[in-house]
Each structure stands twice: as structure tokens, then as C-alpha cells.
XYZ file of C-alpha atoms in Angstrom:
596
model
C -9.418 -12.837 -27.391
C -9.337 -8.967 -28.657
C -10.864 -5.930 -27.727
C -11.456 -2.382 -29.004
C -8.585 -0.639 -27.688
C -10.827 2.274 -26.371
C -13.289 -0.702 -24.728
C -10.322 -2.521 -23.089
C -8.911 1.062 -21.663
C -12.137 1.949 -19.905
C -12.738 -2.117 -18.625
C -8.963 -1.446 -17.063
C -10.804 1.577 -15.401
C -13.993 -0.205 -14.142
C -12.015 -3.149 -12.868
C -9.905 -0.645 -11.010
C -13.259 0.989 -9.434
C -14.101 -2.990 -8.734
C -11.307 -3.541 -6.917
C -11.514 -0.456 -5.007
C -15.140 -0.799 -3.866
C -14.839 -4.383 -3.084
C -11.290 -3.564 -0.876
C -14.047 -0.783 0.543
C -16.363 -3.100 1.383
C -14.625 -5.990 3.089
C -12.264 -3.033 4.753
C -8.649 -4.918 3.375
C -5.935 -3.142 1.436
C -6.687 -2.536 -2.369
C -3.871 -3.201 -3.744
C -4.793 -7.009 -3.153
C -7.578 -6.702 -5.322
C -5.894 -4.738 -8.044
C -3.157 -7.099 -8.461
C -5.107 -10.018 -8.450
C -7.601 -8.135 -11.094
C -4.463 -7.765 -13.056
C -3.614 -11.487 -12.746
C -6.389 -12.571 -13.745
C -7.261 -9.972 -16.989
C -3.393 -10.510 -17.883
C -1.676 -13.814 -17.783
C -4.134 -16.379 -16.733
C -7.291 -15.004 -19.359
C -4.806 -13.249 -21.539
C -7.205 -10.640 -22.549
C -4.526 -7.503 -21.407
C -0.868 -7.690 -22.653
C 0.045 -4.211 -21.633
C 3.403 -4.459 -24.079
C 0.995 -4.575 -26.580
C -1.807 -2.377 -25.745
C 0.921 0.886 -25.122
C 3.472 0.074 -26.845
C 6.377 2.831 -26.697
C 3.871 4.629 -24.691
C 4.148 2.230 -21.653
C 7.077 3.386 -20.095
C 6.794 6.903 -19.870
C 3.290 6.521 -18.796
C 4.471 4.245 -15.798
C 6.739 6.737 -15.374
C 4.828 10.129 -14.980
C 2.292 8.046 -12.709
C 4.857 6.621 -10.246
C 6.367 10.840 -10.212
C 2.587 12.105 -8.537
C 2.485 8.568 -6.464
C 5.654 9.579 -4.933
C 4.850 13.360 -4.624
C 1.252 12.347 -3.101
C 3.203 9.914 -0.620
C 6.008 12.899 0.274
C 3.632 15.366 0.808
C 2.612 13.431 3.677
C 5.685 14.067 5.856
C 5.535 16.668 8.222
C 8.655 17.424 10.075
C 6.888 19.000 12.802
C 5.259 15.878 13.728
C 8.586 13.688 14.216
C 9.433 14.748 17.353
C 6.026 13.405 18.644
C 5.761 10.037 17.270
C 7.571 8.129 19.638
C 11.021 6.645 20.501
C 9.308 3.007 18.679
C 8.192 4.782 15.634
C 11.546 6.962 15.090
C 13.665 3.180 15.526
C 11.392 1.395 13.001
C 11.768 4.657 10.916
C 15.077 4.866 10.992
C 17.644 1.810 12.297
C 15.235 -0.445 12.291
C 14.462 0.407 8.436
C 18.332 0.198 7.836
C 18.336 -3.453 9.757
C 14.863 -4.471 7.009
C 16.711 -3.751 4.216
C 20.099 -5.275 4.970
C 18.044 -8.988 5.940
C 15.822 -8.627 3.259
C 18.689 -8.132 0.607
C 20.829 -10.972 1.648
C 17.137 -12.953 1.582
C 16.345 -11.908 -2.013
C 20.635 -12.496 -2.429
C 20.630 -15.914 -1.725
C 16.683 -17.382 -1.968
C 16.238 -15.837 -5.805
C 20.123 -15.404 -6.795
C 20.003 -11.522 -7.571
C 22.729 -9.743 -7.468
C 23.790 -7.637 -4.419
C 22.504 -4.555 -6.464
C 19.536 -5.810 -7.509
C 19.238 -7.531 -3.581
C 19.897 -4.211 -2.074
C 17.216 -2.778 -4.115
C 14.391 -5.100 -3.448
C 15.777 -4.254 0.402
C 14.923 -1.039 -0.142
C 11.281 -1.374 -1.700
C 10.007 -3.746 0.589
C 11.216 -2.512 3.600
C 8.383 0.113 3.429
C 4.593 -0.628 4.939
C 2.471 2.957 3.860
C -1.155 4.145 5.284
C -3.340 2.807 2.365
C -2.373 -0.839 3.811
C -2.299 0.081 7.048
C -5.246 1.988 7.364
C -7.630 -0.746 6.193
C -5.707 -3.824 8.397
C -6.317 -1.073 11.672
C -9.891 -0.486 11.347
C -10.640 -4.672 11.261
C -7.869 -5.382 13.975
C -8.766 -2.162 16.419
C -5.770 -2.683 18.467
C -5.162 -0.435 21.649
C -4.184 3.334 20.919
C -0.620 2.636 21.475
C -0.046 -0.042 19.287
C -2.299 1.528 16.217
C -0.282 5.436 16.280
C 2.958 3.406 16.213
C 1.815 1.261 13.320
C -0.366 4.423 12.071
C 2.790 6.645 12.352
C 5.202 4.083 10.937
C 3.006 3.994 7.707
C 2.813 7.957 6.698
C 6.404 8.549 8.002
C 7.924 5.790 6.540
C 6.276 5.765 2.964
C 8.407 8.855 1.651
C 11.604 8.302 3.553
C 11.700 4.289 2.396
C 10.790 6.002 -1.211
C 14.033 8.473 -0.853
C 15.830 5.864 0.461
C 15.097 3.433 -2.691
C 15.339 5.864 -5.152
C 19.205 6.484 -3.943
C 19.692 3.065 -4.128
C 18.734 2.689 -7.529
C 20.703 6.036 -8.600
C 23.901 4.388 -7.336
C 23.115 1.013 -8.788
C 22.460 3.130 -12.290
C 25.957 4.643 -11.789
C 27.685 1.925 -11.133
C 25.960 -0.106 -14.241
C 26.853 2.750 -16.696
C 30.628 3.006 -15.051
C 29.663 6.152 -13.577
C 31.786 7.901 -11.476
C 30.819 9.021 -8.150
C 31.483 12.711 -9.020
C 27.924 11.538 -11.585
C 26.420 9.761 -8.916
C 26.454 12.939 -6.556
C 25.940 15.097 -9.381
C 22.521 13.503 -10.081
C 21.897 13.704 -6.287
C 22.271 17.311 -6.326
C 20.653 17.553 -9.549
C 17.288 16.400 -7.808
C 17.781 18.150 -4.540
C 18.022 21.478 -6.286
C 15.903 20.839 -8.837
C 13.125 19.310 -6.557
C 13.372 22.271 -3.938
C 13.188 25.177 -7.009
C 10.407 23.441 -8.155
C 8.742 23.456 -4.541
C 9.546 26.898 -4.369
C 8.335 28.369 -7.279
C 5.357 26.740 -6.822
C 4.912 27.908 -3.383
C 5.614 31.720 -4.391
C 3.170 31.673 -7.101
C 0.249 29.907 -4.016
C 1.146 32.598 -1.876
C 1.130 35.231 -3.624
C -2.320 33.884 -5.577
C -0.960 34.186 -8.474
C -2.358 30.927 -9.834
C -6.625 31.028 -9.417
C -8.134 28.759 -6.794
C -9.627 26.919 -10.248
C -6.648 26.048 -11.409
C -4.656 25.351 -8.012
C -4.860 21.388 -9.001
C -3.686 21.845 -12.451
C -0.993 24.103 -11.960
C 0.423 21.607 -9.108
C -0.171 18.450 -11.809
C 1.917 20.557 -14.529
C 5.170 21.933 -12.064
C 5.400 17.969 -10.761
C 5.285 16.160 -14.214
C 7.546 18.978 -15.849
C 9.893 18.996 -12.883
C 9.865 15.541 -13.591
C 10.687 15.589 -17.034
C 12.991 18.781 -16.496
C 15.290 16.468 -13.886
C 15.348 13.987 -15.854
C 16.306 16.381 -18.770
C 19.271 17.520 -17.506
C 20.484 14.657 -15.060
C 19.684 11.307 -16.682
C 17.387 9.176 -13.602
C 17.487 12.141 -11.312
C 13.336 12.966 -11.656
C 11.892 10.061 -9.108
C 14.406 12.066 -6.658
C 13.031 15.436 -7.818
C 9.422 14.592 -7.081
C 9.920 13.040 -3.262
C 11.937 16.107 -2.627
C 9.426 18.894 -3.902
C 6.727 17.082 -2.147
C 8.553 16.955 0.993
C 9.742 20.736 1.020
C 6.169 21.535 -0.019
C 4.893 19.895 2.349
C 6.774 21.495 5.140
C 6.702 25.299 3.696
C 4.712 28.000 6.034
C 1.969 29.606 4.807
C 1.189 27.546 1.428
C -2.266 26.142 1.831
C -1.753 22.505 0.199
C -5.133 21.257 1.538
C -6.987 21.343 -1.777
C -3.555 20.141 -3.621
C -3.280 17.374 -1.508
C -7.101 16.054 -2.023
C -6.892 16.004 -5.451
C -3.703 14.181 -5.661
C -5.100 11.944 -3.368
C -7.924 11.217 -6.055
C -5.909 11.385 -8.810
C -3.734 8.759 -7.246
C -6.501 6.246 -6.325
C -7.042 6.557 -9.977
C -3.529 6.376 -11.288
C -2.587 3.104 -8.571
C -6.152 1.288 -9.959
C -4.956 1.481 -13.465
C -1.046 1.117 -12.614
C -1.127 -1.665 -10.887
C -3.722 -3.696 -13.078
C -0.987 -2.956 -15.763
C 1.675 -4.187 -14.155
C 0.187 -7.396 -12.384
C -0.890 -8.058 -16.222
C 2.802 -7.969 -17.375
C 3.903 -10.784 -15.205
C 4.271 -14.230 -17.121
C 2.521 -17.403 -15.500
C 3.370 -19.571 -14.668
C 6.790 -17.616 -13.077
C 9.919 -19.232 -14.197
C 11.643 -22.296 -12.085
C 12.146 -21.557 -8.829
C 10.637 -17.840 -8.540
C 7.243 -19.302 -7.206
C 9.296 -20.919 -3.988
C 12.327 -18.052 -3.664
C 9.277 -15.680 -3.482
C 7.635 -17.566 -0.641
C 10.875 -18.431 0.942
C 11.736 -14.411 0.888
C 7.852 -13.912 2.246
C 8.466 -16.274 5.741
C 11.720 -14.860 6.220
C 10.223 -11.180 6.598
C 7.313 -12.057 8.356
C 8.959 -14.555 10.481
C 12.287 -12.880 11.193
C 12.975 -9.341 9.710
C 9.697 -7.862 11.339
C 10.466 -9.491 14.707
C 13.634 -8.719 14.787
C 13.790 -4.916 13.779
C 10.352 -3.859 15.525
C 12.167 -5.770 19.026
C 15.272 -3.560 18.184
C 13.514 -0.658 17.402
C 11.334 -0.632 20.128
C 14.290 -0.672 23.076
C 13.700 1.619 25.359
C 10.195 2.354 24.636
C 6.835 2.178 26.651
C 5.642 -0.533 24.902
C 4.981 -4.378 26.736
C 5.938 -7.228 25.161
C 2.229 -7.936 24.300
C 1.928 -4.924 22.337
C 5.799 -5.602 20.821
C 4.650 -8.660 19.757
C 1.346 -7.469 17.628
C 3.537 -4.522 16.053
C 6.192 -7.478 14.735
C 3.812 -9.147 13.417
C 2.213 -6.630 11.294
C 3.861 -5.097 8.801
C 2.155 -5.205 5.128
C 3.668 -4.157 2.258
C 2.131 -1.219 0.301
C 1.820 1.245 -3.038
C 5.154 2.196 -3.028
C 7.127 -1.244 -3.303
C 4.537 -2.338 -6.229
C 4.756 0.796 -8.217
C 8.450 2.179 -8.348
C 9.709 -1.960 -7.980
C 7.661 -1.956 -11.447
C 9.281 1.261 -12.924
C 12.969 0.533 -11.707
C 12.480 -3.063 -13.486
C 11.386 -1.354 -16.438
C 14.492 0.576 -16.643
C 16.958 -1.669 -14.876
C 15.951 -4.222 -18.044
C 16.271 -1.981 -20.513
C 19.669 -1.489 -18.908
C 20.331 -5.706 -19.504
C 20.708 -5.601 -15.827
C 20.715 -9.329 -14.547
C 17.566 -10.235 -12.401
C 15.710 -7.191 -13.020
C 13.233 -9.571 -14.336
C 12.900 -11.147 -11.636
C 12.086 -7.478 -8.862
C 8.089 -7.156 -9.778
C 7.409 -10.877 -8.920
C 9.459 -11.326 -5.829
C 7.773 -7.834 -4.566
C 4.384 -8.650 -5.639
C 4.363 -12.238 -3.827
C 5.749 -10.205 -0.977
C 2.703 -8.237 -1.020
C 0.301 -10.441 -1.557
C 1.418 -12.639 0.915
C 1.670 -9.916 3.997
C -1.251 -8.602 3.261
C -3.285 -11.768 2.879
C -1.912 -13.215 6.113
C -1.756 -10.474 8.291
C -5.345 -9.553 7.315
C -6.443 -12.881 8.400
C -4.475 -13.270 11.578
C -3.958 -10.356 13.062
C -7.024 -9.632 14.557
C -7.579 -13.150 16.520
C -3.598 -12.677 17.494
C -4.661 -9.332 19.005
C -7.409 -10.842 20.847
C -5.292 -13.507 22.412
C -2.648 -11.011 23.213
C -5.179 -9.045 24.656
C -4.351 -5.948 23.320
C -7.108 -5.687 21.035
C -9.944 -2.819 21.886
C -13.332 -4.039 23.270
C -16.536 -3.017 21.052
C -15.724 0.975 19.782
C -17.568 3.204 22.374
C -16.350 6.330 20.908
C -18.289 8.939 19.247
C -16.966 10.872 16.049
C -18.947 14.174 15.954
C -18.815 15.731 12.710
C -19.597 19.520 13.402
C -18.048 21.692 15.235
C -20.468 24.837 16.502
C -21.630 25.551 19.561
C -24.527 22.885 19.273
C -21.621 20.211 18.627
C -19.183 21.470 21.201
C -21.314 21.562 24.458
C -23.285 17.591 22.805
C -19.605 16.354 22.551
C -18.297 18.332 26.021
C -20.875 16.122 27.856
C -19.981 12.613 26.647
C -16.645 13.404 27.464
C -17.733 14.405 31.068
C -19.519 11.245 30.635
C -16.280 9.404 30.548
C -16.413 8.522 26.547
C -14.161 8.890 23.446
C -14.961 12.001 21.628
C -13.601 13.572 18.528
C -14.931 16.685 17.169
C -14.169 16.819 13.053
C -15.088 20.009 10.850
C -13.133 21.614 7.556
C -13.967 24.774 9.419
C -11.215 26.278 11.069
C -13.336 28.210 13.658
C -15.317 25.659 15.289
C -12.513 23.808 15.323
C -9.703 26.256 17.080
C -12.947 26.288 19.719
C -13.304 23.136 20.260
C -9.450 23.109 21.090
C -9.634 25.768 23.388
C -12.010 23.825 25.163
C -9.864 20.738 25.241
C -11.974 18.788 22.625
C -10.210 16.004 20.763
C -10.220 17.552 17.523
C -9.732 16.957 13.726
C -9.945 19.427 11.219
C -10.717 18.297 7.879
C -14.319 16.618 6.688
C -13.825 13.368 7.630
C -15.427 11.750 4.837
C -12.677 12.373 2.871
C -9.732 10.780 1.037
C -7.474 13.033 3.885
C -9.475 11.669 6.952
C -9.048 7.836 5.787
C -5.249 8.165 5.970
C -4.967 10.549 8.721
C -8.163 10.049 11.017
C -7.315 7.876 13.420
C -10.811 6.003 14.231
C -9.180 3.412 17.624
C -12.167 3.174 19.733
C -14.280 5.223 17.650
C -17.970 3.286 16.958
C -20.987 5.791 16.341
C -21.318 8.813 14.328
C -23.125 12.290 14.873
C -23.388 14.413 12.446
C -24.135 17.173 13.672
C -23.073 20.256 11.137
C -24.901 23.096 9.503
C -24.323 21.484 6.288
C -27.595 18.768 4.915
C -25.814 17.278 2.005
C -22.176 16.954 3.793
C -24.330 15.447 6.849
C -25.902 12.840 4.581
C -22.301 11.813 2.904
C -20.869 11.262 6.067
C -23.626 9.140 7.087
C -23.775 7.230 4.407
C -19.907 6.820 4.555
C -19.704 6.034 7.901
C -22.813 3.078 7.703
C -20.275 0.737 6.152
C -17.583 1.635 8.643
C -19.678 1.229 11.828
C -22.933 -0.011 10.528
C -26.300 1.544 9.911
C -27.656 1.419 13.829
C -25.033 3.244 15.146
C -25.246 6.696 12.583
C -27.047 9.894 13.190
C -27.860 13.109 11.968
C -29.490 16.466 13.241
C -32.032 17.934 10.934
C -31.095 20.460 9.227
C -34.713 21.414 8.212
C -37.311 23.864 10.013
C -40.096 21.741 9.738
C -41.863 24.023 7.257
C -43.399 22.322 3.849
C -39.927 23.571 2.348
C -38.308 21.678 4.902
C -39.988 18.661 4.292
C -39.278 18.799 0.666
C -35.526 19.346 1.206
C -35.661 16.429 3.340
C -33.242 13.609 2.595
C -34.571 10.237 1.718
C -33.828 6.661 0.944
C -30.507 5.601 1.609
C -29.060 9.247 2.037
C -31.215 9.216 5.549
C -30.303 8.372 8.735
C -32.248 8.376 12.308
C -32.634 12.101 13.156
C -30.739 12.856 16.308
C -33.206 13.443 19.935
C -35.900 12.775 17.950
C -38.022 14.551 14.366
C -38.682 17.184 16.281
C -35.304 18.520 17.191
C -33.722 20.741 14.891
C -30.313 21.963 14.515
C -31.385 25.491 14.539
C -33.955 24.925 17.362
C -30.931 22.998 19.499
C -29.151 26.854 19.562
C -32.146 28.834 19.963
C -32.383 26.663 23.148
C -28.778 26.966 24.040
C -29.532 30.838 23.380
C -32.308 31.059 25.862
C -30.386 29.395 28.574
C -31.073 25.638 28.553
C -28.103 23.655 29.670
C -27.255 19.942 29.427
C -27.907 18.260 32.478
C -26.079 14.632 33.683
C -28.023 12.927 36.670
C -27.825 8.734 37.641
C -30.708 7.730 38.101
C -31.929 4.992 41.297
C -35.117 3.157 42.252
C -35.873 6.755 44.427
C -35.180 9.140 41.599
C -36.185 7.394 38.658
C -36.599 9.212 34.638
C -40.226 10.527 35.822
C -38.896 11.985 39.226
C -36.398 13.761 36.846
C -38.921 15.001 34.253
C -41.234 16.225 37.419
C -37.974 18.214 38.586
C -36.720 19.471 35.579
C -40.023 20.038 33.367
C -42.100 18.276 30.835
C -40.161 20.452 28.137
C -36.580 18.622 28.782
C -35.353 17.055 25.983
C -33.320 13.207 26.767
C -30.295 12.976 24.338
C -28.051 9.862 25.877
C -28.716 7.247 28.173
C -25.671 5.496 29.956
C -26.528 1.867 30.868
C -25.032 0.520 34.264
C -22.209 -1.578 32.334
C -21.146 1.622 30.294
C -23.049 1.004 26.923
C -24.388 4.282 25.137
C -27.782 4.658 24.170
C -28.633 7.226 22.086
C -32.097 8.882 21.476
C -33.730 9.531 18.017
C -36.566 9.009 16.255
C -35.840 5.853 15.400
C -35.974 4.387 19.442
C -37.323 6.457 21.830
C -35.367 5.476 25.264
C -36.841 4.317 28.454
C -34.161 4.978 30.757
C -34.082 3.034 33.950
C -32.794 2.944 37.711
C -29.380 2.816 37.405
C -28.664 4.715 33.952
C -26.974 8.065 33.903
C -29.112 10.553 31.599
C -27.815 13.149 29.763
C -30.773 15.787 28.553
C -31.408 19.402 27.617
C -33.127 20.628 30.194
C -35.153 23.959 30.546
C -33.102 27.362 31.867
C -35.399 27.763 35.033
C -34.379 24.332 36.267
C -30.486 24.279 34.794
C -29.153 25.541 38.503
């Protein structure tokens, strides 16, 4: 079976969307999806033969789009940050890495007969977990707070160090196969160091200084990675990979460069780049694998789910605050990522074209590895949780997306209520506010590709949103519907209630219950605030029951929550109007003459 070769590039794109919206959807990694997709479209229908479709063209194109993966992933690391993560996460990080890749190379050594190089290598790749797996698993598990920052902060810290880490691996095994010297080996070290910083600099000068228009911000980054890239790899034969992780880590880490923008559309342009990638390379594998790779692959998968997690997260988490209970959940997850799939694909690529023995044999070991973590730890991590019982109860949080005065003094009063709060905005103001008020904060829109791998949602189940901004309101809520479902979303009119108003109105699917009811308005909430009404918090009992407080307070007063005797949050809108009992706490906007 043939296709157009134009037809069959865009189906490679709409599978990728597919995969993405169905991994979106059932909240599980997507690189499960895409590597099945490219199962299935490659060797079992046989409608994609990537060799054939690209031709000379596939390797540098596998190439460039592992160099912005790896950038993307480096860009992540914040040296700043280490410090704070956590005696656990700095052992798994950094020993307790070493430890994964030493028992997973003499797994891959003597289950699938590589070679110590090749063993060492696979080590390295698959020693690394990453947040797009992560993210996804912690959202259906909801383990307690400790547990999901150290798995949270494993992820981000560990997906450009275990990148560095197998990218000198390969650069000595490349040596070596080429009877280097090591005086070569070092010199392509230093080649990507220098090269990779310069790079970083340069394009850090030329932000600064804005010498490169906000326009063209996201191109100019594109261009200085791929031709630093090509540059490295130019003048020090393999040395680019090493170029990339360090320019995105020195970027990433430079003062005063504002890589905000940079960083979302790499983010977007790598979603793209791993959908296509990896639907190419799951297409290139031959099925049924050759004798014996089926079984070493499996064998390889219950070794490091079954000993090299338990054994390095135990080691690495000496000394820590962590109970067994919550030891034991962190050693059992550990699900392999974007990083192992995509540069274990390119270094086969090259290590073949090398006549390296076993290379052949890297992308099908890793990908079973993947597919086999993430499929089982998907499944039975979150009833393992429960039965440890150190999985979070229902999410009681609130994520409050807005960050003026209206937002600040809504969210200071559930957390005087004694719930989870966390103020999000992309504006800096509201949010340095919030901070000096001692808000749980996070500044970025948190819709975005940059909240799903850095928000951290534990005990987070309701949204309010709550900014000046109708259309960003109406994203978020329809965002958020699929991540805590469509009863627990709000929004505060933005409109004035005018016929304007009502035109501007959203509708459909792009609505959502309009916080305290239709006929609150964000701009009437300040003008209130302005005039002096406060936010009152009274419990009420069979003697001073909701009327007793509107007879106090005044017919005006406004009810916004109602806390139930057992805790549960009960918000008003105009979709349920509350009837708050004896024995609820009330929180309400009450008039200025009665806020003493």
C-alpha cells in the first residue's frame, strides 16, 4: 500500500495530534501513544517505511530534531533551584543515577549480549525518567506533596543531566570505535563546552541588548541552536548533541535574559517535533524483533522495575525525611521518557553507520523499556498508593487564576479557611503581591505548555478564574474541565451587563458557571472592595443560622463559599445557589457598615 508522499507526511502529522489528544484525554504519557501509532502505521500495516520515505534526508532530520529536544529539556535546569530539592532528589540525581546505569548496563550486557559500550550506553539512556511522563502518571496517582516534588523534581532535574551524561558516553564510545585518542576525546569535550557556552552567550547579548525584535525572538533562538549544532559538529566530528545541552543549560541560568517566550515556543515546537519523531522511529523497527530481543527486552524491563528502581531510590533516599511508605511508592515509579526514545534512536543511527555491533539492537530494548514502565506503572501505581496510604484524598485545593486585588483578598480567605490555594497570573505585579502577602503563587498562565511541566497541581481540584482577561478566562476553563471536570470550574464575568456585554458574552462550550452568581461582575467585585466591603467568615449554629446572618449583616451581602461540617467546599454561582446550614462556615462579601 502507497501514498502521495505529501498525503503520508501530513497523516504522520495528524496521527501525531491523535496521539497527543488521546494521551490528553485519558491523562497517560504520550509517548505511549506515539510509539504504538508508529507500530502500527510502520511494521505491522506497512504503510510508513521511513528509509524510504526520507531517504538521505532521514538522518540529519533526526538529527536537528533531537538538537532542540535536548536544548528544550536543558533549558529546564535551574541551578538555583538545586539546593532546594531535597537530600532524596539530589541522591536519585546524582549516585543513585550512577548506581541505574551501572545495573542497567550489566542487564542489557548479559540479557541482550551487547557489548559493554553499547551496555553502558543503553545505561545511560534509560536511566533517565523526564516531566512529560511524569507529569501525566502524577495527576492520575495524586500522591502526597512529598512524594510528588521528589518524583516532580527528579523528572526536570534529571532529564538534562541524564542527557549530558549519555551524550559523554557515546562521545567516548565514538573515540574509542574510531581509535581515537583521548587527547580527541577531550578535545571534542571542549569543543562542545566552548562552543555551546559562545553560542549561549551571543545569543544572550544580542536578547539583552534587544537587538533581535520581540517578532523574531523564536526564530533567532531556532537558527543559533541548529547552526551551533551544525557549527560543533563542523569543526569537532559528534561534538553538536553536547553543544546544544550545554547552551541550553548556560542559557538557562544567565541573569537578565528573558527566555519565557523562547522557552514556550520550543516547548510547542517540540510537542511537534517528538509527535512526528517518534512515529518515525517506532515505524523503523522490524516485527517481528529478531530471536530473543522480544524476551531480553522484557527480561531488562523486570530487572529495572523490580530491582534497579528499588534499589537506587532506597540508597538515594538515606538520610532523608521520607517513611518507608512513601520510599516504597517513589521505587516503584520511575517511567521512562522523551529523552531515552529520541537520542537512543539517533545514537543507533550513527553507531550503525559506524558497523558498531548491537547498535541494532538500542531502539528496541529502549522502546520495550518504555512501553513497559509506562504501561505498568500507569496501571498500578495509583491502587499501590492507596494501599500504602500515601495517596491524597479527593483534591480540595483551589487554583485561582488571577492575581488582582479581587483575586488576592477571594484566595486570602480560603486560605484562612484552612484550604489549598495557589494564585497563577503571567503578570508579574499581581503576582510579587500576592507573595508579599504570603499567597502560594505561580507566575506564568497556567494553561500553558510551561504550567503542565512546572505547575505542580497535588491537592489542587477546582478552578477560579478570576482575571481581567475574558478570552484567557474561557481557555483556562475549558482546559481545566478535562483536568478536574466540568462541576468544579468557574469564572467571574468579565462583562458589565450592558447589551455590549451580553454580546461579548461567551457561549457554548467556552462557558462556565459565573462565579457568586450572573450578577457579580469582576469590575463590580472592586468597586465593592473600593467602597469598603470586606469578606466576612462566620460558622454558623441552630441559634445563628444564614438568615440571622443576612439580618446582621444586610440584605446586600453577597455569599461566595460555604464550608460543610466535614470540610467539603461549596461554591456559589449561578449555576447552584447555596442554602447554607447550621453548622457550615460562610464566607461572603458583606456591606462596609457591618464589616467591623
Amino acid at each position: 500500500m502507497t501514498l502521495d508522499l505529501g498525503l503520508l507526511l501530513v497523516c504522520i502529522l495528524g496521527v501525531g495530534f491523535l496521539a497527543q489528544w488521546l494521551a490528553w484525554r485519558v491523562k497517560l504519557p504520550a509517548i505511549l501513544f506515539l510509539l504504538l501509532a508508529g507500530i502500527l502505521m510502520g511494521p505491522v500495516i506497512g504503510v510508513l517505511a521511513p528509509d524510504k520515505l526520507l531517504g538521505p534526508l532521514l538522518f540529519p532530520i533526526v538529527s536537528l530534531a533531537v538538537s532542540v529536544i535536548l536544548f528544550e529539556g536543558s533549558l529546564t535546569l535551574r541551578f538555583s533551584e538545586l539546593p532546594d530539592i531535597g537530600r532524596a532528589v539530589r541522591g536519585l540525581v546524582t549516585y543513585g543515577a550512577v548506581i541505574a546505569v551501572l545495573m542497567l548496563a550489566v542487564a542489557a550486557h548479559y540479557f541482550a549480549g551487547l557489548s559493554w559500550e553499547v551496555a553502558l550506553l543503553f545505561g545511560a539512556l534509560t536511566c533517565v525518567t523526564g516531566p512529560t511522563v511524569i507529569a501525566p502518571m502524577l495527576r492520575t496517582v495524586r500522591p502526597n506533596a512529598r512524594i510528588a516534588n521528589t518524583l516532580r523534581w527528579e523528572g526536570i532535574v534529571i532529564d538534562p543531566l541524564g542527557a549530558l551524561f549519555a551524550v559523554l558516553v557515546y562521545e567516548a564510545i565514538v573515540s574509542r570505535q574510531q581509535g581515537h585518542t583521548l587527547g580527541i576525546f577531550l578535545a571534542v569535550i571542549a569543543s562542545g563546552v566552548v562552543i555551546g557556552l559562545l553560542a549561549a552567550w551571543t545569543l544572550a547579548f544580542l536578547l539583552r541588548r534587544q537587538l533581535i525584535p520581540e517578532y523574531l525572538q523564536n526564530y533567532g533562538a531556532l537558527v543559533t541552536v541548529l547552526l551551533a549544532f551544525s557549527l560543533s559538529n563542523a569543526i569537532t566530528h559528534e561534538s553538536g548533541l553536547l553543544t546544544v545541552t550545554v547552551m541550553g543549560i548556560a542559557l538557562g541560568n544567565m541573569r537578565g535574559v528573558h527566555i519565557d517566550d523562547i522557552l514556550d515556543f520550543k516547548e510547542n515546537l517540540t510537542t511537534l517535533l517528538v509527535s512526528s519523531l517518534f512515529i518515525l522511529l517506532a515505524a523503523r523497527l522490524s516485527w517481528p524483533l529478531p530471536d530473543g530481543m522480544l524476551w531480553a527486552g522484557i527480561a531488562i524491563f523486570i530487572v529495572a522495575q523490580l530491582i534497579v528502581r528499588p534499589v537506587t531510590a532506597t540508597i538515594a533516599s538515606i538520610g532523608s525525611t521520607l517513611n518507608w511508605r512513601e520510599r516504597a511508592l517513589i521505587a516503584w515509579v520511575a517511567p521512562r521518557g522523551i529523552v531515552a526514545a529520541a537520542v537512543s534512536a539517533l545514537f543507533a543511527l550513527k553507531l550503525d553507520a559506524l558497523g558498531m555491533e548491537g547498535a541494532k539492537a538500542l531502539v528496541p530494548l529502549v522502546f520495550i523499556l518504555i512501553i513497559g514502565t509506562v504501561v505498568l506503572q500507569s496501571a498500578t501505581a495509583r491502587p499501590l498508593a492507596r494501599w500504602l496510604k500515601v495517596a491524597e484524598p479527593d483534591p480540595t485545593g483551589v487554583l485561582i487564576y488571577g492575581a488582582d486585588q479581587a483575586a488576592r483578598v477571594v484566595a486570602r480567605a480560603l486560605a484562612d479557611a484552612g484550604f489549598q490555594v495557589i494564585v497563577a497570573d503571567e503578570h508579574w505585579d499581581g503576582i510579587k503581591h500576592a507573595r508579599m502577602e504570603g499567597l502560594p503563587t505561580f507566575f506564568g498562565y497556567p494553561a500553558s505548555a510551561y504550567a503542565e511541566r512546572h505547575l505542580d497541581l497535588t491537592g489542587i481540584g477546582r478552578l477560579l478564574a478570576m482575571s481581567t482577561n475574558r478570552e484567557r478566562n474561557a481557555l483556562a476553563c475549558v482546559y481545566y474541565r478535562q483536568e478536574f471536570g466540568r462541576g468544579k470550574v468557574y469564572r467571574l464575568s468579565n462583562d458589565n451587563g450592558d447589551a455590549t456585554g451580553s454580546r461579548l458574552q461567551m457561549g457554548g462550550d467556552l462557558s462556565a458557571p459565573a462565579l457568586f452568581g450572573d450578577g457579580m461582575t469582576h469590575e463590580r467585585f472592586l468597586e465593592r472592595l473600593a467602597e469598603g466591603w470586606r469578606i466576612k467568615s462566620t460558622r454558623l449554629t441552630s441559634t445563628f443560622d444564614w438568615p440571622n446572618f443576612i439580618e446582621q449583616y444586610g440584605s446586600p451581602t453577597v455569599l461566595l463559599f460555604g464550608v460543610e461540617e466535614k470540610g467539603a467546599l461549596r461554591v456559589s454561582s449561578a449555576k447552584r445557589e447555596l442554602e447554607p446550614r447550621p453548622g457550615w462556615t460562610v464566607i461572603a462579601l458583606v456591606p462596609p457598615q457591618s464589616a467591623s
